[in-house]
PDB file of C-alpha atoms in Angstrom:
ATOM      1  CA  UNK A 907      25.109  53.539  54.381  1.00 43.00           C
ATOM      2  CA  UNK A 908      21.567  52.171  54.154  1.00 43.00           C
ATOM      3  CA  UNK A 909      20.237  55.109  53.217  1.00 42.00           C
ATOM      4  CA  UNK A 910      22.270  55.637  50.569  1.00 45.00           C
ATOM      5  CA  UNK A 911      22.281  52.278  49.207  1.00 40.00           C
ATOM      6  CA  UNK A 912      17.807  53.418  49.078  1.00 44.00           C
ATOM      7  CA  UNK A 913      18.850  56.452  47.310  1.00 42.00           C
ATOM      8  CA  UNK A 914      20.781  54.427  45.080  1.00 41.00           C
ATOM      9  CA  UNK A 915      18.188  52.102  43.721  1.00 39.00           C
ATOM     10  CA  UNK A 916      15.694  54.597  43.693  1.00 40.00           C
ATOM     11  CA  UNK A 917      17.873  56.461  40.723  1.00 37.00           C
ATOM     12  CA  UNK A 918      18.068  53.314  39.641  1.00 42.00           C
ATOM     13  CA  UNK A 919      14.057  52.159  39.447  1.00 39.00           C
ATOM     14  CA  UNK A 920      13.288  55.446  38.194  1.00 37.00           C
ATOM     15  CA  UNK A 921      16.066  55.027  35.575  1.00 44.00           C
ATOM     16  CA  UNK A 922      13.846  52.184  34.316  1.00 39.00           C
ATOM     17  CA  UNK A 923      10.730  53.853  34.389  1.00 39.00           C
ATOM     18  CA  UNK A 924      12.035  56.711  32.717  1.00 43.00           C
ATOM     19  CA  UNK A 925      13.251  54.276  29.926  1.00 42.00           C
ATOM     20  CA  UNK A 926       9.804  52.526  29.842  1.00 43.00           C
ATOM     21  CA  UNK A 927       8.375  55.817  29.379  1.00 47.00           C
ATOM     22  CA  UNK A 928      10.516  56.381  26.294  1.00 51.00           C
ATOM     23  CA  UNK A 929       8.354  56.013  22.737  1.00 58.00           C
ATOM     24  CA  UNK A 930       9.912  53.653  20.559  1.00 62.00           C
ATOM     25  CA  UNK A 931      11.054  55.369  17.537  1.00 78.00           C
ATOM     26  CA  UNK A 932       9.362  55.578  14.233  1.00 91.00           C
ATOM     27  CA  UNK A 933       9.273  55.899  10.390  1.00 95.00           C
ATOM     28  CA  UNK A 934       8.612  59.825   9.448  1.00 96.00           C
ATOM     29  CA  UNK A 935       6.975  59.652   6.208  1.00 97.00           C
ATOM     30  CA  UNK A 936       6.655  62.984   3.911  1.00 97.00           C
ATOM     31  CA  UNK A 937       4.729  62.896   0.533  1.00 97.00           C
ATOM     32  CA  UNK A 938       6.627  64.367  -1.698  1.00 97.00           C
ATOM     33  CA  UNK A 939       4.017  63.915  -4.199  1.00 96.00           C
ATOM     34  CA  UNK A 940       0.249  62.748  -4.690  1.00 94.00           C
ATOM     35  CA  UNK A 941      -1.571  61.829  -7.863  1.00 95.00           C
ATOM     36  CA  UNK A 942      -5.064  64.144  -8.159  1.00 94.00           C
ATOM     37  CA  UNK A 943      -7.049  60.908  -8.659  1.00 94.00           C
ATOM     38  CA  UNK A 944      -6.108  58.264  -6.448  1.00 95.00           C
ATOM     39  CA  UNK A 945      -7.968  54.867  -7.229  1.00 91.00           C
ATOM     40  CA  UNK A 946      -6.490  52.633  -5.147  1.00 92.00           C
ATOM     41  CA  UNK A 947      -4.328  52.039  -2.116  1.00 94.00           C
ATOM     42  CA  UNK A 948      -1.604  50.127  -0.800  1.00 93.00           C
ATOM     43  CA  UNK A 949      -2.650  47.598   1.699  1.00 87.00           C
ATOM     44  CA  UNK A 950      -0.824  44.685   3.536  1.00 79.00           C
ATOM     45  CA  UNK A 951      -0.593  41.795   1.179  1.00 77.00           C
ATOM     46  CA  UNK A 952      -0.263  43.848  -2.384  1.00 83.00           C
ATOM     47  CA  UNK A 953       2.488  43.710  -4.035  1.00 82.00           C
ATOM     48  CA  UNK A 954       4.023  46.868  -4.748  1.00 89.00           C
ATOM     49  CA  UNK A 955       6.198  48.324  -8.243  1.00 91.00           C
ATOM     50  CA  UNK A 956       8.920  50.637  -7.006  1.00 95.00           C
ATOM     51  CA  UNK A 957      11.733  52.916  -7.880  1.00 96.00           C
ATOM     52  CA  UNK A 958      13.791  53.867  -4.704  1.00 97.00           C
ATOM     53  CA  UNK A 959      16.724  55.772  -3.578  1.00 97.00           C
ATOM     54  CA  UNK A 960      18.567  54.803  -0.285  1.00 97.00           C
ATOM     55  CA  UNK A 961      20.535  57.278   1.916  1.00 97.00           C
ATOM     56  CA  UNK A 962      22.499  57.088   5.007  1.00 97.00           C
ATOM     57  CA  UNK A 963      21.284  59.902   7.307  1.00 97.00           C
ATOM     58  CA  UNK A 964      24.601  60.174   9.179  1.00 95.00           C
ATOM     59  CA  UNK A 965      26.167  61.645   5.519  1.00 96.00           C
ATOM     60  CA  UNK A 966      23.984  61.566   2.920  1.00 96.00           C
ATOM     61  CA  UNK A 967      25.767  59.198   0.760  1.00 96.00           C
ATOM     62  CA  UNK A 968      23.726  56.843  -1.575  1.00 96.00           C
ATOM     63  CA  UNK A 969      24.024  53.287  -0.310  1.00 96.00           C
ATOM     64  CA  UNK A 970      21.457  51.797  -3.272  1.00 94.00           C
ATOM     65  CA  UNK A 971      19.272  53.102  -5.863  1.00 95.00           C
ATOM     66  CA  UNK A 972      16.917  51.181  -8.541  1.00 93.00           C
ATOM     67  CA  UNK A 973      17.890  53.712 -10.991  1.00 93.00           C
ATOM     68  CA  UNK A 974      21.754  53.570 -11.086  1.00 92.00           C
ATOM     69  CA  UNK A 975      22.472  49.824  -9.104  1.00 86.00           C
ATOM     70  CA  UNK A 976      19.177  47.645 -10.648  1.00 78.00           C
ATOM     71  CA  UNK A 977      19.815  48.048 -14.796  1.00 84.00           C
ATOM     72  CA  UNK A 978      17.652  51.241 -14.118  1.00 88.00           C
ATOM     73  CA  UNK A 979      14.786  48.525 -13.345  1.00 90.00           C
ATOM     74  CA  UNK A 980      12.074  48.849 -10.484  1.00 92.00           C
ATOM     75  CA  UNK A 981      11.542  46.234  -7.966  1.00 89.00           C
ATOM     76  CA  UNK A 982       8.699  44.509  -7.062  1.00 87.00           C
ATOM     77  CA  UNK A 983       7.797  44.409  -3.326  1.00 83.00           C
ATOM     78  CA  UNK A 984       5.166  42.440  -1.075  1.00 81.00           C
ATOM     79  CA  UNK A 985       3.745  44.561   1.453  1.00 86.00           C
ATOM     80  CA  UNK A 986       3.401  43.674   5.339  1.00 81.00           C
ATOM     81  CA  UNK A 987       5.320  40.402   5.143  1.00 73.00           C
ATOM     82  CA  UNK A 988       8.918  41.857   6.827  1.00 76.00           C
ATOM     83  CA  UNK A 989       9.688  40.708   2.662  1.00 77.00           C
ATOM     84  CA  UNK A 990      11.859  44.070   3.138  1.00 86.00           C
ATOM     85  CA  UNK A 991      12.992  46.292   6.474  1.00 92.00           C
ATOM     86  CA  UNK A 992      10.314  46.921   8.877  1.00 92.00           C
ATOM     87  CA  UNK A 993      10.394  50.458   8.118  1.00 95.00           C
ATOM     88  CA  UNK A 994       8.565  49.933   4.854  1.00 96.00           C
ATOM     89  CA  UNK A 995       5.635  48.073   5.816  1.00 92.00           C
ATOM     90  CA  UNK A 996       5.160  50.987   8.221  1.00 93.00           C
ATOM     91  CA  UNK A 997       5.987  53.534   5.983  1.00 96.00           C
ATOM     92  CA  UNK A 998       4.370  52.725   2.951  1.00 96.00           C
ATOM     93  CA  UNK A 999       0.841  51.664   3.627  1.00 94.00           C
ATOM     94  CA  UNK A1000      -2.327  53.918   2.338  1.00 95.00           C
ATOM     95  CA  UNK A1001      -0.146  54.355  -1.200  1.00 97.00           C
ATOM     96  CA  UNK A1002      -1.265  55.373  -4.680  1.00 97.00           C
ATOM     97  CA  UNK A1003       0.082  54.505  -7.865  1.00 97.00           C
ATOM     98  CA  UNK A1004       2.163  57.740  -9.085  1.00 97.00           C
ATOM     99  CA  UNK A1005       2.779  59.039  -5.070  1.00 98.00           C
ATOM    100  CA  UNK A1006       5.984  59.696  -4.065  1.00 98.00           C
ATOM    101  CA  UNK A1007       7.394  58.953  -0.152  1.00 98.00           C
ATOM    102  CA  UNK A1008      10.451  59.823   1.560  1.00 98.00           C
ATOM    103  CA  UNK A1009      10.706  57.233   4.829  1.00 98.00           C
ATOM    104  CA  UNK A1010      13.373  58.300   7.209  1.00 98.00           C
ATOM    105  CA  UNK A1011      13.479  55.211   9.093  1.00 97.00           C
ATOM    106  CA  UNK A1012      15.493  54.400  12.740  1.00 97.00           C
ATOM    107  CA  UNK A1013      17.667  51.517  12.715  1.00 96.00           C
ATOM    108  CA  UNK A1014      15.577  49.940  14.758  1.00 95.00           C
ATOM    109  CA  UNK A1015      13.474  49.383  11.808  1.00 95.00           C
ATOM    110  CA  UNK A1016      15.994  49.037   9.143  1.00 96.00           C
ATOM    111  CA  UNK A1017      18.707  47.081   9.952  1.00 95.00           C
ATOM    112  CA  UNK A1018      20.112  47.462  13.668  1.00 94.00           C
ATOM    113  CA  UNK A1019      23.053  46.536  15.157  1.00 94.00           C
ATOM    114  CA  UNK A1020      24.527  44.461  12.479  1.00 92.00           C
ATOM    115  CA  UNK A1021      23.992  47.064   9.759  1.00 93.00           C
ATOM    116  CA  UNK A1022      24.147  45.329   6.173  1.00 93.00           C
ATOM    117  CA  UNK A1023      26.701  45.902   3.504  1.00 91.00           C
ATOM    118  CA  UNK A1024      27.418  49.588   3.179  1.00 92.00           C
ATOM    119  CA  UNK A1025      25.108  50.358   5.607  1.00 96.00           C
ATOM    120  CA  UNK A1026      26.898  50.425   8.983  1.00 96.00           C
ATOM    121  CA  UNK A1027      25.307  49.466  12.539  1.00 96.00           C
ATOM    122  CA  UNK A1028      23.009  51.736  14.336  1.00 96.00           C
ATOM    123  CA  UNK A1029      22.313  53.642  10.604  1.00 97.00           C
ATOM    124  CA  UNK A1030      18.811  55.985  10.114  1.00 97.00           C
ATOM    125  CA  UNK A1031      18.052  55.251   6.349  1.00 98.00           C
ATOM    126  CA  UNK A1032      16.273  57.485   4.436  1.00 98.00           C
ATOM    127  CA  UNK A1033      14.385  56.385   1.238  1.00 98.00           C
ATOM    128  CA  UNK A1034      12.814  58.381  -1.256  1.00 98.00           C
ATOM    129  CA  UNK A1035      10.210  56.150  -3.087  1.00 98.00           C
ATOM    130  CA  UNK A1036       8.310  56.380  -5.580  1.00 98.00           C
ATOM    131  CA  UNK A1037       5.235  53.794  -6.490  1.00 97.00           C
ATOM    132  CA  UNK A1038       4.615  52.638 -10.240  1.00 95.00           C
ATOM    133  CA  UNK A1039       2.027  49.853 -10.062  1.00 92.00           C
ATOM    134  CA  UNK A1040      -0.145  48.120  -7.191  1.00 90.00           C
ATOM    135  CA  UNK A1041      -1.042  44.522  -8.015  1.00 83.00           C
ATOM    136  CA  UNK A1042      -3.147  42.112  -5.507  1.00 75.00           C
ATOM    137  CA  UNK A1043      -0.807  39.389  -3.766  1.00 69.00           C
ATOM    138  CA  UNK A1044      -0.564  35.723  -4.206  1.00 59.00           C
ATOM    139  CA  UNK A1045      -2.658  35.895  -0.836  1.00 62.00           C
ATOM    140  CA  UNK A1046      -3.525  38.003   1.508  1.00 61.00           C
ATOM    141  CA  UNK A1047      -2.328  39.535   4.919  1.00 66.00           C
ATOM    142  CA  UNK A1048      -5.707  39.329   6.319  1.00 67.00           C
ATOM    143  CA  UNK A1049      -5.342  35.099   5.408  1.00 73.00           C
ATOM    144  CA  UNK A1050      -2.546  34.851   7.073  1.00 79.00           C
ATOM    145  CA  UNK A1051      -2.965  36.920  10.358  1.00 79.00           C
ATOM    146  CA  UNK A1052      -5.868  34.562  10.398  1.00 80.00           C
ATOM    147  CA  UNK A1053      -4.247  31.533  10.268  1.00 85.00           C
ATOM    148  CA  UNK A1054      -0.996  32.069  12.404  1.00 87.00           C
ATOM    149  CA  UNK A1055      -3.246  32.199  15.757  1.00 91.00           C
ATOM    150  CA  UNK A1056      -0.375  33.405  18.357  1.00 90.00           C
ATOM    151  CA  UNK A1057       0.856  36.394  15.793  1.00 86.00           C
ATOM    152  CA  UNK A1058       4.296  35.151  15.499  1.00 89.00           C
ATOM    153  CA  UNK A1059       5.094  35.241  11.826  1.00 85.00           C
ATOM    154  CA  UNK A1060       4.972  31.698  10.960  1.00 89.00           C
ATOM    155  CA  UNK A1061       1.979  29.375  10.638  1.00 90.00           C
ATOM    156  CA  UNK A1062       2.851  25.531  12.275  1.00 92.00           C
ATOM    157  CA  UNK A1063       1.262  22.306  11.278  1.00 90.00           C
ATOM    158  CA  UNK A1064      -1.454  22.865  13.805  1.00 91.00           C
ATOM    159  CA  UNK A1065      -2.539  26.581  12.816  1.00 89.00           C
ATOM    160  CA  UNK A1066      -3.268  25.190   9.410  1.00 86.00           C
ATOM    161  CA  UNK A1067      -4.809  22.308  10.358  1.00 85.00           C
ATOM    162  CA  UNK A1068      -7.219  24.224  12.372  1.00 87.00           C
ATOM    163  CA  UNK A1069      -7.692  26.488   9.654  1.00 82.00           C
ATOM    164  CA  UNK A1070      -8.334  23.797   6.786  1.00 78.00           C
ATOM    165  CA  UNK A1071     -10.350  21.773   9.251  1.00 79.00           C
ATOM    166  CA  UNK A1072     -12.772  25.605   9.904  1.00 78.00           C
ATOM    167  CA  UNK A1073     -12.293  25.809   5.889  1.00 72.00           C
ATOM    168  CA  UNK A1074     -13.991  22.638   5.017  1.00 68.00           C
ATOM    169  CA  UNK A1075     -16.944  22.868   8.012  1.00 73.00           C
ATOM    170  CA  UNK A1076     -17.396  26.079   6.164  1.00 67.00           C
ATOM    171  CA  UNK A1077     -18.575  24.508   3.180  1.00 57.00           C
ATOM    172  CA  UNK A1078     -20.179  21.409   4.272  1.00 60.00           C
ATOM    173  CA  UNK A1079     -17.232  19.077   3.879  1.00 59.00           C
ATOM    174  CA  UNK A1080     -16.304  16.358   5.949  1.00 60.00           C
ATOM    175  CA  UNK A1081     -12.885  15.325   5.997  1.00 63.00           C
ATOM    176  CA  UNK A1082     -11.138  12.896   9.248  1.00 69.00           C
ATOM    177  CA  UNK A1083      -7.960  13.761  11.122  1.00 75.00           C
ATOM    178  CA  UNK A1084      -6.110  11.017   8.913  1.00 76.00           C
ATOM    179  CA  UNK A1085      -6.934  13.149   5.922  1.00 70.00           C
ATOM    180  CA  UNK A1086      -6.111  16.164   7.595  1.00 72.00           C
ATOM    181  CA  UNK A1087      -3.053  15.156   8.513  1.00 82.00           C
ATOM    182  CA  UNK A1088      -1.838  13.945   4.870  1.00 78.00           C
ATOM    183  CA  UNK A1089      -3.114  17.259   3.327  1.00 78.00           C
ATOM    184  CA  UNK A1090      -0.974  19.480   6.325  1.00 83.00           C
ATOM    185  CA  UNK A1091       2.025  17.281   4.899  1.00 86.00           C
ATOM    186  CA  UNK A1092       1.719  17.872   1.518  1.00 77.00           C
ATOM    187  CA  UNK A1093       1.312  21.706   1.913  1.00 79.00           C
ATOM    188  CA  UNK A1094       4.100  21.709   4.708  1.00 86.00           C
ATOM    189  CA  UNK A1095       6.339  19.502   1.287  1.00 84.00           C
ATOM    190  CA  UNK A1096       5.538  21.838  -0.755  1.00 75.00           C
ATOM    191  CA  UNK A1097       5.576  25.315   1.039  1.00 80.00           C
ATOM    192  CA  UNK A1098       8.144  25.098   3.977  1.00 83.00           C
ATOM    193  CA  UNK A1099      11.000  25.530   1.839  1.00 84.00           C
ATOM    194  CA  UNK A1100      13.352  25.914   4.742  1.00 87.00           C
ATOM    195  CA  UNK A1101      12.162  22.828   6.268  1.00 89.00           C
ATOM    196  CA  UNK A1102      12.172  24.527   9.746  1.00 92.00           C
ATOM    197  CA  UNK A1103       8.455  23.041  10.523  1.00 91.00           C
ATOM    198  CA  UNK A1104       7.192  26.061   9.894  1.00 92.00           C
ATOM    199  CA  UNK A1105       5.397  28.268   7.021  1.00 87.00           C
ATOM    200  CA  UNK A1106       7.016  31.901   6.870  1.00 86.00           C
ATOM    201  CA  UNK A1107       5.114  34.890   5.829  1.00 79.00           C
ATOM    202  CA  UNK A1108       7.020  34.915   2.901  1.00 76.00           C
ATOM    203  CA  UNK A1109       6.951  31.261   2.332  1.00 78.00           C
ATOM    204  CA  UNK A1110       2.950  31.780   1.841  1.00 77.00           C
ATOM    205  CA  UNK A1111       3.152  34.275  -0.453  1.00 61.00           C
ATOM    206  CA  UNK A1112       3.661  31.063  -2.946  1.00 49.00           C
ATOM    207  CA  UNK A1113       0.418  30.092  -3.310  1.00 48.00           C
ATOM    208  CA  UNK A1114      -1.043  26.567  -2.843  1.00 45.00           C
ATOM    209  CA  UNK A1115      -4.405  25.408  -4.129  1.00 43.00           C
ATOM    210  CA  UNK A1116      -5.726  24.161  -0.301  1.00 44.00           C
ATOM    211  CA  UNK A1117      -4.973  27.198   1.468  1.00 47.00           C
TER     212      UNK A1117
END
């Protein structure tokens, strides 16, 4: 009996570590097509002009496209802000103007368990995309990985405070906690537009003068 209660969570522990072992899936990207000259490239923080076509996997059917469901109309898009699915700030970085992507993206990187209007639970998406202008952000990524200090998305009162107060020793300025404090307010007024107590990574993409 003891013995095979061992064997039994042995199967068990090596279930785990089996599962551990297990890559987490990711987006495949093919280039379906590449400009000759490429001048720039995508980069977290740009905003991005795109036509798309979205696909269930599962069947092939067309759940969206900017062509048929937008007034024919791109969209724009800010890259590396979760602005969108996962799956396209992974699959769409290192991107020149007139390149064309498909993305076949896992739902853990689209949109899960809880799917999303015609897009069912557990769905693989596959987008073809194709990218018509690259324009710099309001800010940048680089900005705000700087600022939000234990990488969790959203900046509080005290990352920017610590920031502004780095800012202004930066350039000489002297500036008390009181003062501090009054200028985190009126950024956190004007920018937390949730009013969570917190700054989102898309809420920054709205710029403000002191950050």
């Amino acid at each position: 009996m003891a013995l095979a209660l061992r064997a039994a969570l042995l199967v068990s522990a090596l279930g785990w570590a089996g599962a551990a072992l297990i890559p987490a899936a990711d987006v495949k990207v093919e280039v379906l097509q590449k400009p000759f000259i490429c001048h720039r490239r995508t980069k977290w923080g740009d905003m991005m002009l795109v036509h798309y076509e979205g696909y269930l996997e599962r069947d092939g059917s067309m759940f969206h496209s900017t062509h048929k469901h937008n007034n024919g109309q791109p969209m724009w898009f800010t890259l590396g802000i979760r602005e969108a699915i996962k799956g396209w700030d992974k699959g769409l970085k290192d991107m020149c103007v007139g390149e064309k992507r498909k993305l076949t993206i896992p739902p853990a990187l689209a949109y899960g368990k809880e799917g999303k209007g015609k897009i069912p639970p557990e769905s693989t998406l596959i987008f073809n995309i194709d990218l018509l202008e690259i324009r710099n952000g309001p800010r940048s990524h680089e900005s705000f990985q700087e600022m939000d200090l234990n990488d969790d998305w959203k900046l509080s009162k005290q990352e920017v405070k610590i920031y502004l107060k780095k800012e202004f020793e930066k350039h000489g300025a002297v500036v008390n906690d009181t003062q501090h404090d009054a200028l985190v307010e009126d950024i956190f007024d004007k920018e937390d537009e949730d009013s969570d107590g917190f700054i989102s990574a898309r809420e920054f993409t709205y710029k403000h003068d002191e950050l």
